Short mmCIF file of C-alpha atoms and ligand atoms in Angstrom, two decimals:
data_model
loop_
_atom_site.label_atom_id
_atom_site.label_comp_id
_atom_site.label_asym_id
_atom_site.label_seq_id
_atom_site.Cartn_x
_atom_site.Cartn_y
_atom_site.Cartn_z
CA UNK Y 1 -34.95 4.63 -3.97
CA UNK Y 2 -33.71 8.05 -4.28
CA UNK Y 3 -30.18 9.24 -5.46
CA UNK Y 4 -31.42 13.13 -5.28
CA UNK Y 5 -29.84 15.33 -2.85
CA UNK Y 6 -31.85 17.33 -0.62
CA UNK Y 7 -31.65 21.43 -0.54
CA UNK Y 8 -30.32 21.46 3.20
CA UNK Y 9 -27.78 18.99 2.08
CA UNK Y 10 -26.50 21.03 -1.20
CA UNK Y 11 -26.36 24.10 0.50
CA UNK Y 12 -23.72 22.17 3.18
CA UNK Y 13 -21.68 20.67 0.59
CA UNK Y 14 -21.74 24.19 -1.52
CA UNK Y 15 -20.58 25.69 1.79
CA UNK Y 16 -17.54 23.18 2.48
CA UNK Y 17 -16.60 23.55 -1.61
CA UNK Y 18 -16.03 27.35 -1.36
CA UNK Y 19 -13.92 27.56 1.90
CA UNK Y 20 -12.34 24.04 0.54
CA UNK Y 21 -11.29 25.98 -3.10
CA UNK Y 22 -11.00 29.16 -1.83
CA UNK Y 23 -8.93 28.88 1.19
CA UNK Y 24 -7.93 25.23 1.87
CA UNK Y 25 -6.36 24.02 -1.01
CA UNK Y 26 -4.67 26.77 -1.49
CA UNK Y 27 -2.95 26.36 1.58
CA UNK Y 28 -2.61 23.00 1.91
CA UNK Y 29 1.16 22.54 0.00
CA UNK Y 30 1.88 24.97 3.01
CA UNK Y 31 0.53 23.39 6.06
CA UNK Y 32 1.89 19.88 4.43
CA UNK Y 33 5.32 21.13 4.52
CA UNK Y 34 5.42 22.77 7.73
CA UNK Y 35 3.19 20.50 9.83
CA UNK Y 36 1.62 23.91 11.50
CA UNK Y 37 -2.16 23.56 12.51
CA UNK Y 38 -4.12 25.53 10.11
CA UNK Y 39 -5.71 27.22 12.90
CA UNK Y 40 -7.68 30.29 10.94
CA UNK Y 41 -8.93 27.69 8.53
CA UNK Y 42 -10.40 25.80 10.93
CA UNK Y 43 -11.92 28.69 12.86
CA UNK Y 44 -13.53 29.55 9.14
CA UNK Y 45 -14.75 26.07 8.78
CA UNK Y 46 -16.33 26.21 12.62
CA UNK Y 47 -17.98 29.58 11.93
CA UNK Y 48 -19.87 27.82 9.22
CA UNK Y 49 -21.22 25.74 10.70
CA UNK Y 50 -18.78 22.58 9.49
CA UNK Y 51 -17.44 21.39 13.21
CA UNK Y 52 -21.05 20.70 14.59
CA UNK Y 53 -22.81 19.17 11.26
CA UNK Y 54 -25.42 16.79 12.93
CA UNK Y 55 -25.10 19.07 16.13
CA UNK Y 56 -28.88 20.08 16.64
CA UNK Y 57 -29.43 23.84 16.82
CA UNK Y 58 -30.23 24.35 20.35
CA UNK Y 59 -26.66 23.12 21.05
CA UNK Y 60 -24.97 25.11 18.40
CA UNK Y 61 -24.83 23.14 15.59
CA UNK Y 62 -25.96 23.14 12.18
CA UNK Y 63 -28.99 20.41 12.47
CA UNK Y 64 -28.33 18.24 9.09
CA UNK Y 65 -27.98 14.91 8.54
CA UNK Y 66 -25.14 12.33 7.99
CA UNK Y 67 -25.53 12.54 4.11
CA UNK Y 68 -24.86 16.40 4.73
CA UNK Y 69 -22.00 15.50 7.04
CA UNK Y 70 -20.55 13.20 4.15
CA UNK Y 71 -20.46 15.72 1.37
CA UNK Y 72 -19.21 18.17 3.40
CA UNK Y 73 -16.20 15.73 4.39
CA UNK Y 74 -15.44 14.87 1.10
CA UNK Y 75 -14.98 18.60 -0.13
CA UNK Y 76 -12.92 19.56 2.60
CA UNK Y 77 -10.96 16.13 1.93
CA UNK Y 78 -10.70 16.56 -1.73
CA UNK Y 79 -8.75 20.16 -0.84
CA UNK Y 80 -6.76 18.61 2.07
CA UNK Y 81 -7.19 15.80 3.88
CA UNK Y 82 -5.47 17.08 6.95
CA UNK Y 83 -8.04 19.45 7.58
CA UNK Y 84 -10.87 16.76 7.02
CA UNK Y 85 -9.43 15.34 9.72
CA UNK Y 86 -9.47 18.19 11.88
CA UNK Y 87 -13.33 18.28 10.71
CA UNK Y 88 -14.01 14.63 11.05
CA UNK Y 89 -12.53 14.76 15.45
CA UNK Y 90 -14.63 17.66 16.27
CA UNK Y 91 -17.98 16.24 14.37
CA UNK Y 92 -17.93 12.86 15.13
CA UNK Y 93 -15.20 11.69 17.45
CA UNK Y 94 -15.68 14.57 20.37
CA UNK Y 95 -19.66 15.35 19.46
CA UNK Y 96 -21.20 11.68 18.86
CA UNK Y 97 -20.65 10.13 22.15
CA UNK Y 98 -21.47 13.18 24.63
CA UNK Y 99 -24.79 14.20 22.13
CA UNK Y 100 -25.89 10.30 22.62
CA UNK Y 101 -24.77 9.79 26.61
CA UNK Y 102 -23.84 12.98 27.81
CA UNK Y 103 -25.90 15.32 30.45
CA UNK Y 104 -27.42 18.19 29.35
CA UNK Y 105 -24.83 20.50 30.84
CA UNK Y 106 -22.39 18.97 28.92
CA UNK Y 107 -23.89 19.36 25.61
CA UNK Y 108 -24.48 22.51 26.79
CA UNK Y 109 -21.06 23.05 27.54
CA UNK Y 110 -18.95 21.10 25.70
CA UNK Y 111 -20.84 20.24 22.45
CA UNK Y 112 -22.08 23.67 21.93
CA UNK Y 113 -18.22 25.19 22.04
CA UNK Y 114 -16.89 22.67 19.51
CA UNK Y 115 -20.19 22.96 17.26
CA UNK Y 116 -19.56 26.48 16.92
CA UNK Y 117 -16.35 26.69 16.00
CA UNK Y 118 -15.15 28.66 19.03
CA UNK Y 119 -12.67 25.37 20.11
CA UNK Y 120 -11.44 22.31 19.03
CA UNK Y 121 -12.18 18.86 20.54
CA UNK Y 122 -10.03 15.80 20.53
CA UNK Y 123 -10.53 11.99 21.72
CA UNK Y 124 -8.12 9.98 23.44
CA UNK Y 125 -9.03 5.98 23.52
CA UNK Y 126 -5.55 4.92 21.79
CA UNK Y 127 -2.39 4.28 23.91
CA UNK Y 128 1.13 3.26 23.25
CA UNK Y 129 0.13 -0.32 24.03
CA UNK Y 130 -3.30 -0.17 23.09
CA UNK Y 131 -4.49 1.02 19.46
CA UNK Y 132 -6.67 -2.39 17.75
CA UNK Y 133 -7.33 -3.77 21.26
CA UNK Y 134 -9.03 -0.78 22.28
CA UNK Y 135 -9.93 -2.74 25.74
CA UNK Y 136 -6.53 -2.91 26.61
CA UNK Y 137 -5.81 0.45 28.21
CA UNK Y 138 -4.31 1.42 31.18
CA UNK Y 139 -4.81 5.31 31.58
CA UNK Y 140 -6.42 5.30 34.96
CA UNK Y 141 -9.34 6.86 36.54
CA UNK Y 142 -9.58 6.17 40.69
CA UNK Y 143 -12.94 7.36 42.08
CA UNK Y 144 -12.05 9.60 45.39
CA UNK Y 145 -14.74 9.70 48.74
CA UNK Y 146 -16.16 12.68 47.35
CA UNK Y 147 -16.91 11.36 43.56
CA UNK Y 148 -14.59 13.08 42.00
CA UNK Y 149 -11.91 11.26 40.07
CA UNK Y 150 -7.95 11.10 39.73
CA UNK Y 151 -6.52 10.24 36.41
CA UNK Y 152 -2.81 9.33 35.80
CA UNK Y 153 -1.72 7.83 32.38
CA UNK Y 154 -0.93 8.60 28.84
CA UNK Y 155 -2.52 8.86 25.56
CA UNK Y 156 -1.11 8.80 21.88
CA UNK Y 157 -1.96 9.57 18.44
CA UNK Y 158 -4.03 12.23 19.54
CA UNK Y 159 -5.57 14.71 16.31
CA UNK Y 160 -5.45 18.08 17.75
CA UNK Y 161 -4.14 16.60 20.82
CA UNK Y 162 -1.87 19.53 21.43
CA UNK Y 163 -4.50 22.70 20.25
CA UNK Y 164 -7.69 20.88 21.73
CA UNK Y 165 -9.20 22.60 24.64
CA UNK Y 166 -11.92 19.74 25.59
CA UNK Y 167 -10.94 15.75 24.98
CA UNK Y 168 -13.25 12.89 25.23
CA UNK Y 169 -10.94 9.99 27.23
CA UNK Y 170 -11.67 6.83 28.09
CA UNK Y 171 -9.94 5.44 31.27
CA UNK Y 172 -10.33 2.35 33.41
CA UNK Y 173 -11.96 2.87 36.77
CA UNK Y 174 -12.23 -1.01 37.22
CA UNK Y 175 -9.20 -2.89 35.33
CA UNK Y 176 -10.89 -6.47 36.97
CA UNK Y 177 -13.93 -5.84 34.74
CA UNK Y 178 -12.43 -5.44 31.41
CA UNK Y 179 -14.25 -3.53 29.04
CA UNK Y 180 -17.12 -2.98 31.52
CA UNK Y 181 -14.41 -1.74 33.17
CA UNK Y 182 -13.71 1.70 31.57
CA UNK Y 183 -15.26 5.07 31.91
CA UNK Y 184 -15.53 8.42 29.45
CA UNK Y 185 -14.67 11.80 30.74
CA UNK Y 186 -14.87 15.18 29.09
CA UNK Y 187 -11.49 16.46 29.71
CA UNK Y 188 -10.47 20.60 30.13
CA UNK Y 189 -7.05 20.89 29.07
CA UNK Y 190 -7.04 24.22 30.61
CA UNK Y 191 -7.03 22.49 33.86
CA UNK Y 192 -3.95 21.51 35.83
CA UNK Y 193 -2.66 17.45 35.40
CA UNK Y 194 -3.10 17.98 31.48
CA UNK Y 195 0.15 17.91 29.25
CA UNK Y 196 0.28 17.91 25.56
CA UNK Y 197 3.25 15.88 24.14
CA UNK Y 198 5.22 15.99 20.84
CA UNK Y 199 4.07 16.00 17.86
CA UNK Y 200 4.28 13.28 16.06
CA UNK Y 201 6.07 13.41 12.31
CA UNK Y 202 3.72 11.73 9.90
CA UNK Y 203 3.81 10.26 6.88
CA UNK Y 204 0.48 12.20 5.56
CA UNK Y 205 -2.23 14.39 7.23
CA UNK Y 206 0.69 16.45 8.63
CA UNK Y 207 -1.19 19.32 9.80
CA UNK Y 208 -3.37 17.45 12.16
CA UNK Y 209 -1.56 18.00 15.24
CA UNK Y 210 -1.50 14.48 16.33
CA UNK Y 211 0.30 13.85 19.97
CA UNK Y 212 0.77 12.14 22.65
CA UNK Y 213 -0.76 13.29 25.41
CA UNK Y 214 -0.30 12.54 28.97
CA UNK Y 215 -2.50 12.71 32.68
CA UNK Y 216 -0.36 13.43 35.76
CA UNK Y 217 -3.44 13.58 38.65
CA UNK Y 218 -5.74 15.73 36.74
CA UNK Y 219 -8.79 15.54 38.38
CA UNK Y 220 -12.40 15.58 36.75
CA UNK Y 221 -15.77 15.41 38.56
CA UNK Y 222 -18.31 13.01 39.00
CA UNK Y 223 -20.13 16.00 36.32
CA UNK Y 224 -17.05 14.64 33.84
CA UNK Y 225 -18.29 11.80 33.60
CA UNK Y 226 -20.25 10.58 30.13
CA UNK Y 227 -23.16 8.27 30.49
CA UNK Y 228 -22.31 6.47 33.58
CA UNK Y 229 -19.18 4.33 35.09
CA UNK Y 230 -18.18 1.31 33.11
CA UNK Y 231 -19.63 2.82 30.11
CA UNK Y 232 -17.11 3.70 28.05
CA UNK Y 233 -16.34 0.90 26.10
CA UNK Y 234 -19.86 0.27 24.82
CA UNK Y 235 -19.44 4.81 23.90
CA UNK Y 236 -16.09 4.32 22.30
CA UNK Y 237 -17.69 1.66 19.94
CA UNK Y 238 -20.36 3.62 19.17
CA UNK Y 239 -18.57 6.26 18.21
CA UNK Y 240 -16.07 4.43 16.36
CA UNK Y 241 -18.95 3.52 14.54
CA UNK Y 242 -19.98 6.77 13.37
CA UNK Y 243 -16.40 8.44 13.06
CA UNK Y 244 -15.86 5.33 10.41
CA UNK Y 245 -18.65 7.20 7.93
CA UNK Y 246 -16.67 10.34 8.39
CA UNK Y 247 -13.49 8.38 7.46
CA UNK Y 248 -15.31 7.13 4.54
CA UNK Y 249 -15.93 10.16 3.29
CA UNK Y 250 -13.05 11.30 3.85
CA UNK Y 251 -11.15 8.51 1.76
CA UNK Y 252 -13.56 8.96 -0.96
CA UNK Y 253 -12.31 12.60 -1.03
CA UNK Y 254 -9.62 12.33 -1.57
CA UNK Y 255 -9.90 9.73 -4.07
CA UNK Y 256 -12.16 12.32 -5.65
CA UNK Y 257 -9.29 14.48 -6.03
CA UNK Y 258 -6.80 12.29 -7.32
CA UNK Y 259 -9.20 10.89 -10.10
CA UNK Y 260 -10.45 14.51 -11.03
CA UNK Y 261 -6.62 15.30 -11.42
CA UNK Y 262 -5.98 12.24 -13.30
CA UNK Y 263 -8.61 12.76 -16.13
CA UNK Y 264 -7.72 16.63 -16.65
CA UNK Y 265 -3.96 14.95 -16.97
CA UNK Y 266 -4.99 12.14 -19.54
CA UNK Y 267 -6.58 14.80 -21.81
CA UNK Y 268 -3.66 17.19 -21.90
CA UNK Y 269 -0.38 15.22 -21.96
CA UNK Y 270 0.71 13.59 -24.93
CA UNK Y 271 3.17 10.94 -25.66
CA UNK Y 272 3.81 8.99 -28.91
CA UNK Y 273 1.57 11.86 -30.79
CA UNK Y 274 -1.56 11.33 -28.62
CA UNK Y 275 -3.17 12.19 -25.16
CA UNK Y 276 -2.32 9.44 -22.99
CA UNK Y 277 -5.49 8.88 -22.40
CA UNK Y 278 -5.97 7.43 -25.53
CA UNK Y 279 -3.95 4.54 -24.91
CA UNK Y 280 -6.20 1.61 -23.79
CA UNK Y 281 -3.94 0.88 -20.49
CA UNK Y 282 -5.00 4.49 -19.39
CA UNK Y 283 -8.34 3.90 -20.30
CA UNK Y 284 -8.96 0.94 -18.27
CA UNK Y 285 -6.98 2.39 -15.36
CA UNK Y 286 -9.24 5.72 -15.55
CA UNK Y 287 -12.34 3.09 -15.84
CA UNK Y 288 -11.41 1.14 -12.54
CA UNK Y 289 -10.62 4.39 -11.14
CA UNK Y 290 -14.01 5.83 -11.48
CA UNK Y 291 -15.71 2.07 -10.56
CA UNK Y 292 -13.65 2.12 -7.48
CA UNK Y 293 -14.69 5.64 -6.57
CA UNK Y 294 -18.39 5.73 -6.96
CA UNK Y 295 -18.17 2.19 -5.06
CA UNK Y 296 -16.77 3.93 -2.26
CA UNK Y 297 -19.09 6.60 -2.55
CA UNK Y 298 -22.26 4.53 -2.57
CA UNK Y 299 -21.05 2.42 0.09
CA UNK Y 300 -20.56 5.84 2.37
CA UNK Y 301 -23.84 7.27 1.33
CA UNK Y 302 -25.43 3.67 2.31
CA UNK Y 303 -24.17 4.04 5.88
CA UNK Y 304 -25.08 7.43 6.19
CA UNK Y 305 -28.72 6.99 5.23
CA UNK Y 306 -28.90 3.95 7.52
CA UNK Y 307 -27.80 6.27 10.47
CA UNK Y 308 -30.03 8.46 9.78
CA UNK Y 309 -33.10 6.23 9.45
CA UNK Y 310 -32.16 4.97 13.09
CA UNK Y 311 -31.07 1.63 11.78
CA UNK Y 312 -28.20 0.08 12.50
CA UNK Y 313 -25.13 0.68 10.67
CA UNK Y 314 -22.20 -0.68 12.38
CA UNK Y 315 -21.34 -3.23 9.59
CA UNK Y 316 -22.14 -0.94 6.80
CA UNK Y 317 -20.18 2.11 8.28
CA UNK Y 318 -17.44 -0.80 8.58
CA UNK Y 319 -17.74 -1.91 5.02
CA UNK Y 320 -17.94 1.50 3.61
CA UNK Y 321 -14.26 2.09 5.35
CA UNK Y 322 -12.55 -0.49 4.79
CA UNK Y 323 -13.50 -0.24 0.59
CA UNK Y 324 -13.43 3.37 0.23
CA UNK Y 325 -10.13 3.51 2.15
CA UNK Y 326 -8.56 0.38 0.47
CA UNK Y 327 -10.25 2.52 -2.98
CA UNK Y 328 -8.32 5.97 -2.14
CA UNK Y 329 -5.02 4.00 -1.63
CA UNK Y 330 -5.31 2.67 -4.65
CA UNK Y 331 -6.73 5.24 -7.08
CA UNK Y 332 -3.55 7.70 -5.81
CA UNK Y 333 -1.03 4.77 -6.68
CA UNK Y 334 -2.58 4.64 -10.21
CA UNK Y 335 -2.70 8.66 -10.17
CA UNK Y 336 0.57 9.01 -9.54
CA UNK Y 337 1.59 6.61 -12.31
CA UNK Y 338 -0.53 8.12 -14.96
CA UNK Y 339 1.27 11.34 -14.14
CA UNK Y 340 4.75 9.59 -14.06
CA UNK Y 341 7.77 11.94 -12.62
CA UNK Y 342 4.93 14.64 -12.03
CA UNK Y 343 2.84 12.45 -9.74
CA UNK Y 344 6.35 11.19 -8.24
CA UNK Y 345 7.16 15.46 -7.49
CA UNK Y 346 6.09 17.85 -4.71
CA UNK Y 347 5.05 20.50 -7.96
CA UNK Y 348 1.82 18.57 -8.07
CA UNK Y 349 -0.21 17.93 -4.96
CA UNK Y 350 -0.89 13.98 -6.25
CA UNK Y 351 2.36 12.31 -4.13
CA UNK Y 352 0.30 14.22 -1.23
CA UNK Y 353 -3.13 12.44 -1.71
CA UNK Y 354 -0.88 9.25 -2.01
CA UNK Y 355 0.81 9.96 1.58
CA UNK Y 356 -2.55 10.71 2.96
CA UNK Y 357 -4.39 8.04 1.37
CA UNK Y 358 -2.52 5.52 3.40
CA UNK Y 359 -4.23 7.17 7.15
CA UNK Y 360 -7.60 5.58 6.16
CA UNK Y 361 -6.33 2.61 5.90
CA UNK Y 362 -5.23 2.50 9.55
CA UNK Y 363 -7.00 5.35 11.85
CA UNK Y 364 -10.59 4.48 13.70
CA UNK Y 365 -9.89 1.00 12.86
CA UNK Y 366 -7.66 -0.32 10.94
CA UNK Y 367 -9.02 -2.54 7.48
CA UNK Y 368 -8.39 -6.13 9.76
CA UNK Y 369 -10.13 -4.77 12.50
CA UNK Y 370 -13.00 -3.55 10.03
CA UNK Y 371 -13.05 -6.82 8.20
CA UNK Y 372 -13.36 -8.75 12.08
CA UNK Y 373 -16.20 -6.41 12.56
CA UNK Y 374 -18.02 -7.16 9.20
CA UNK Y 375 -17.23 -11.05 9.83
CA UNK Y 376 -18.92 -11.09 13.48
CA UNK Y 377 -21.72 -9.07 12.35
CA UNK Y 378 -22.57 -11.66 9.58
CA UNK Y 379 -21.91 -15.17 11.56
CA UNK Y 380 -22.00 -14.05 14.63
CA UNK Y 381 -19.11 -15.79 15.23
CA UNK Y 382 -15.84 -14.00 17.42
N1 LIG N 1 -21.36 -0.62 19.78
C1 LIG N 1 -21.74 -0.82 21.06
N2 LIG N 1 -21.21 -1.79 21.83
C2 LIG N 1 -20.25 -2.56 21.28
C3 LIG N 1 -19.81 -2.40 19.96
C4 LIG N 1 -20.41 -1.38 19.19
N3 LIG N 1 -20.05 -1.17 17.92
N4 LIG N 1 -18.85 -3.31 19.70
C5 LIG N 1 -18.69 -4.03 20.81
N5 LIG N 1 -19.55 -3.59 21.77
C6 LIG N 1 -19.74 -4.12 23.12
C7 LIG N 1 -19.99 -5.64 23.06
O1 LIG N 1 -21.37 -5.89 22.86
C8 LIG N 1 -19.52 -6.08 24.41
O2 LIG N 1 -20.54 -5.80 25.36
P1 LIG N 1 -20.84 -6.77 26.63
O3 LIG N 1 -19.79 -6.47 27.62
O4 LIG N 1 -22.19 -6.33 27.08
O5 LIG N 1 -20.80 -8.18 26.11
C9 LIG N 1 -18.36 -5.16 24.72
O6 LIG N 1 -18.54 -3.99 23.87
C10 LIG N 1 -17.01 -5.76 24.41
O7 LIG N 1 -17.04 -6.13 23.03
P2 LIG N 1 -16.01 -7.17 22.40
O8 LIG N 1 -15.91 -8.36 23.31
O9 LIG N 1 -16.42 -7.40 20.99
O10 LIG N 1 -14.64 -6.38 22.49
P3 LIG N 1 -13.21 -6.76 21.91
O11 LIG N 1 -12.20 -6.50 22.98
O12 LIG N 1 -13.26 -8.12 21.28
O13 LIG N 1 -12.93 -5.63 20.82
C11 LIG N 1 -12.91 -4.63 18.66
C12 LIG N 1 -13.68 -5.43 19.73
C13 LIG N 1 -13.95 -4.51 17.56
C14 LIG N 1 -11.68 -5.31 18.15
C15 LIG N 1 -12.55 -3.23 19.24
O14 LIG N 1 -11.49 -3.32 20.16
C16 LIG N 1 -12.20 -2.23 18.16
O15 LIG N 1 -13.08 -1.66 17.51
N6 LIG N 1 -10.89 -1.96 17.97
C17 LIG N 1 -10.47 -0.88 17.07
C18 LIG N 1 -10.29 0.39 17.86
C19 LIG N 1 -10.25 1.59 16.99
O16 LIG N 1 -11.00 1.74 16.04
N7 LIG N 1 -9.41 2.54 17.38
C20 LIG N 1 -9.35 3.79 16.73
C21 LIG N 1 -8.80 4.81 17.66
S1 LIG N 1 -9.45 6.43 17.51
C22 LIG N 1 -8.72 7.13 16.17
O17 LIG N 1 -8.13 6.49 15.35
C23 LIG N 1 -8.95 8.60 16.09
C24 LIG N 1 -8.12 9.38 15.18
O18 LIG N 1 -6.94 9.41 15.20
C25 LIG N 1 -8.79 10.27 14.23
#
């Protein structure tokens, strides 16, 4: 066993830490506030190479591995976790399925103008009725005598829903076959029978443009389609699969952050004549902080090396959410303690790590969803 990092993979994370310092945290008090999209930063972050980590070269993308794609996540998360989620859509969610099903114009296409930066991708499985029972959507997809394909429905919770120019959506084409039943298209918003919705006012992540968006007979080609009809719910899973690593990472980010903030805090403030973190109830806080966060971490690393081995790493991906996630949530509630009113105030950025710890809890599969995943997987129960 090897904990080392390889070259390739420092020289990713290096890149993500200097536009995370130098531009992203700076700005990310700003974009909280306002809710804009933090458009030039995430041009920046695409012209590095950062939307298109495991995207192989001849489609644009950097080449690396899943490790690479983790550290990478977690500096841009420890700066803002808004913008890791911006990251997180365009590598995994829009990339994963159409590199593993899609045609070769499409990677082509699609992958290559995400991977470089040039636009932003979105995907659009959840709907108002349908977020943990994935199968239960309605969006519709009817197949026309010439192959192409009429889609009427709407979408929700969307990241980047309203600045994406290509979506990955899942619609039914057969609603009597259930999940064998739905079909992924790559979706032009530029393209008439697309409509972005509003955006929705979050608790955290509130410069990830997430909205509803909605199909009014937009029509895709039988060249839309990814992998073939009736495939879509086996592609969503898989790619749920994968996004959960970036989630992960993304949890353990921001963790990162709040810990990191939390020790420089301990040393410096004083009460009853001492750093606080002198007093033992800080101490073992701080201790079950750091536990908690290299758990997280290892866990996510785990996952990541499992994926790229070619193994399988559904559970572990699953198990690396839920405890990094259920980890972040609760290293920013002891954060903002140790810091007392100045955790509880917008002068510090720790009551934002707290508001956008609480995301990874719930997005690509919420922690009872996760722990039904982890269960089947090990009894083989459902
Ligand atoms: N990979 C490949 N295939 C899979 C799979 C996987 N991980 N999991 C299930 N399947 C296959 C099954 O083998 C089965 O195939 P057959 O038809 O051949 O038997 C088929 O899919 C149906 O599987 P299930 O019967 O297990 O399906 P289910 O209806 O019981 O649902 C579930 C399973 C795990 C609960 C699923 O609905 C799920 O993962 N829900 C959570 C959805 C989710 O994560 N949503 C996140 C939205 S995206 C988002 O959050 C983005 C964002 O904002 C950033």
């Amino acid at each position: 066993m090897d904990f080392s990092f390889s070259e390739e993979q420092l020289m990713i994370q290096d890149v993500a830490r200097r536009i995370a310092q130098e531009k992203i945290a700076p700005s990310a008090e700003h974009f909280d506030r306002s809710g804009e999209f933090p458009l030039e930063n995430v041009r920046l972050l695409g012209e590095n190479g950062l939307m298109g980590i495991e995207v192989p070269d001849q489609y644009g993308g950097a080449g690396m591995d899943t490790i690479a794609y983790v550290l990478a996540m977690i500096e841009v998360a420890a700066a803002d976790a808004a913008h890791s989620t911006i990251v997180s859509v365009n590598n995994s969610l829009f990339c994963t399925g159409i590199l593993k099903h899609g045609s070769e114009e499409q990677k082509q296409t699609y992958v290559r103008a995400i991977a470089e930066g040039g636009e932003i991708g979105a995907f659009a499985l959840t709907e108002p009725q349908s977020g943990s029972d994935a199968a239960a959507i309605r969006c519709n997809a009817q197949r026309q005598a010439d192959g192409s394909y009429v889609i009427n429905g709407k979408k929700s919770w969307i990241t980047s829903g309203s600045v994406a120019r290509y979506i990955v959506l899942f619609a039914m084409t057969a609603p009597e076959k259930g999940t064998r039943g739905i079909t992924a298209f790559v979706i032009d918003t530029g393209k008439p029978g697309f409509h972005a919705g509003k955006v929705e006012p979050k608790l955290g992540i509130r410069a990830s443009a997430t909205c509803e968006i909605e199909f009014q007979d937009y029509v895709a080609q039988a060249a839309d389609v990814i992998g073939a009809e009736g495939d879509g719910f086996k592609i969503a899973m898989g790619v749920l699969d994968a996004g959960r690593i970036g989630i992960a990472a993304q949890a353990v980010g921001i963790a990162r952050a709040a810990f990191d903030a939390t020790v420089e805090y301990a040393r410096e403030r004083k009460a009853f004549g001492q750093p606080i973190g002198s007093f033992q109830m800080t101490q073992a806080k701080i201790a079950d902080m750091r536990c908690k966060l290299d758990t997280a971490l290892l866990l996510t690393l785990r996952a990541a090396w499992l994926k790229g081995q070619g193994k399988a790493y559904g559970s572990e991906a699953a198990m690396a959410k839920v405890v990094a996630s259920e980890a972040a949530m609760w290293i920013t509630h002891q954060a903002v303690q140790i810091h007392g009113g100045m955790g509880y105030s917008k002068e510090m950025p720790l009551e934002r790590y707290f508001r956008d710890a609480k995301i990874t809890e719930i997005y690509e599969g919420t922690s009872e969803i996760l722990r039904l995943v982890i269960s089947r997987g090990e009894t083989g129960l459902r």
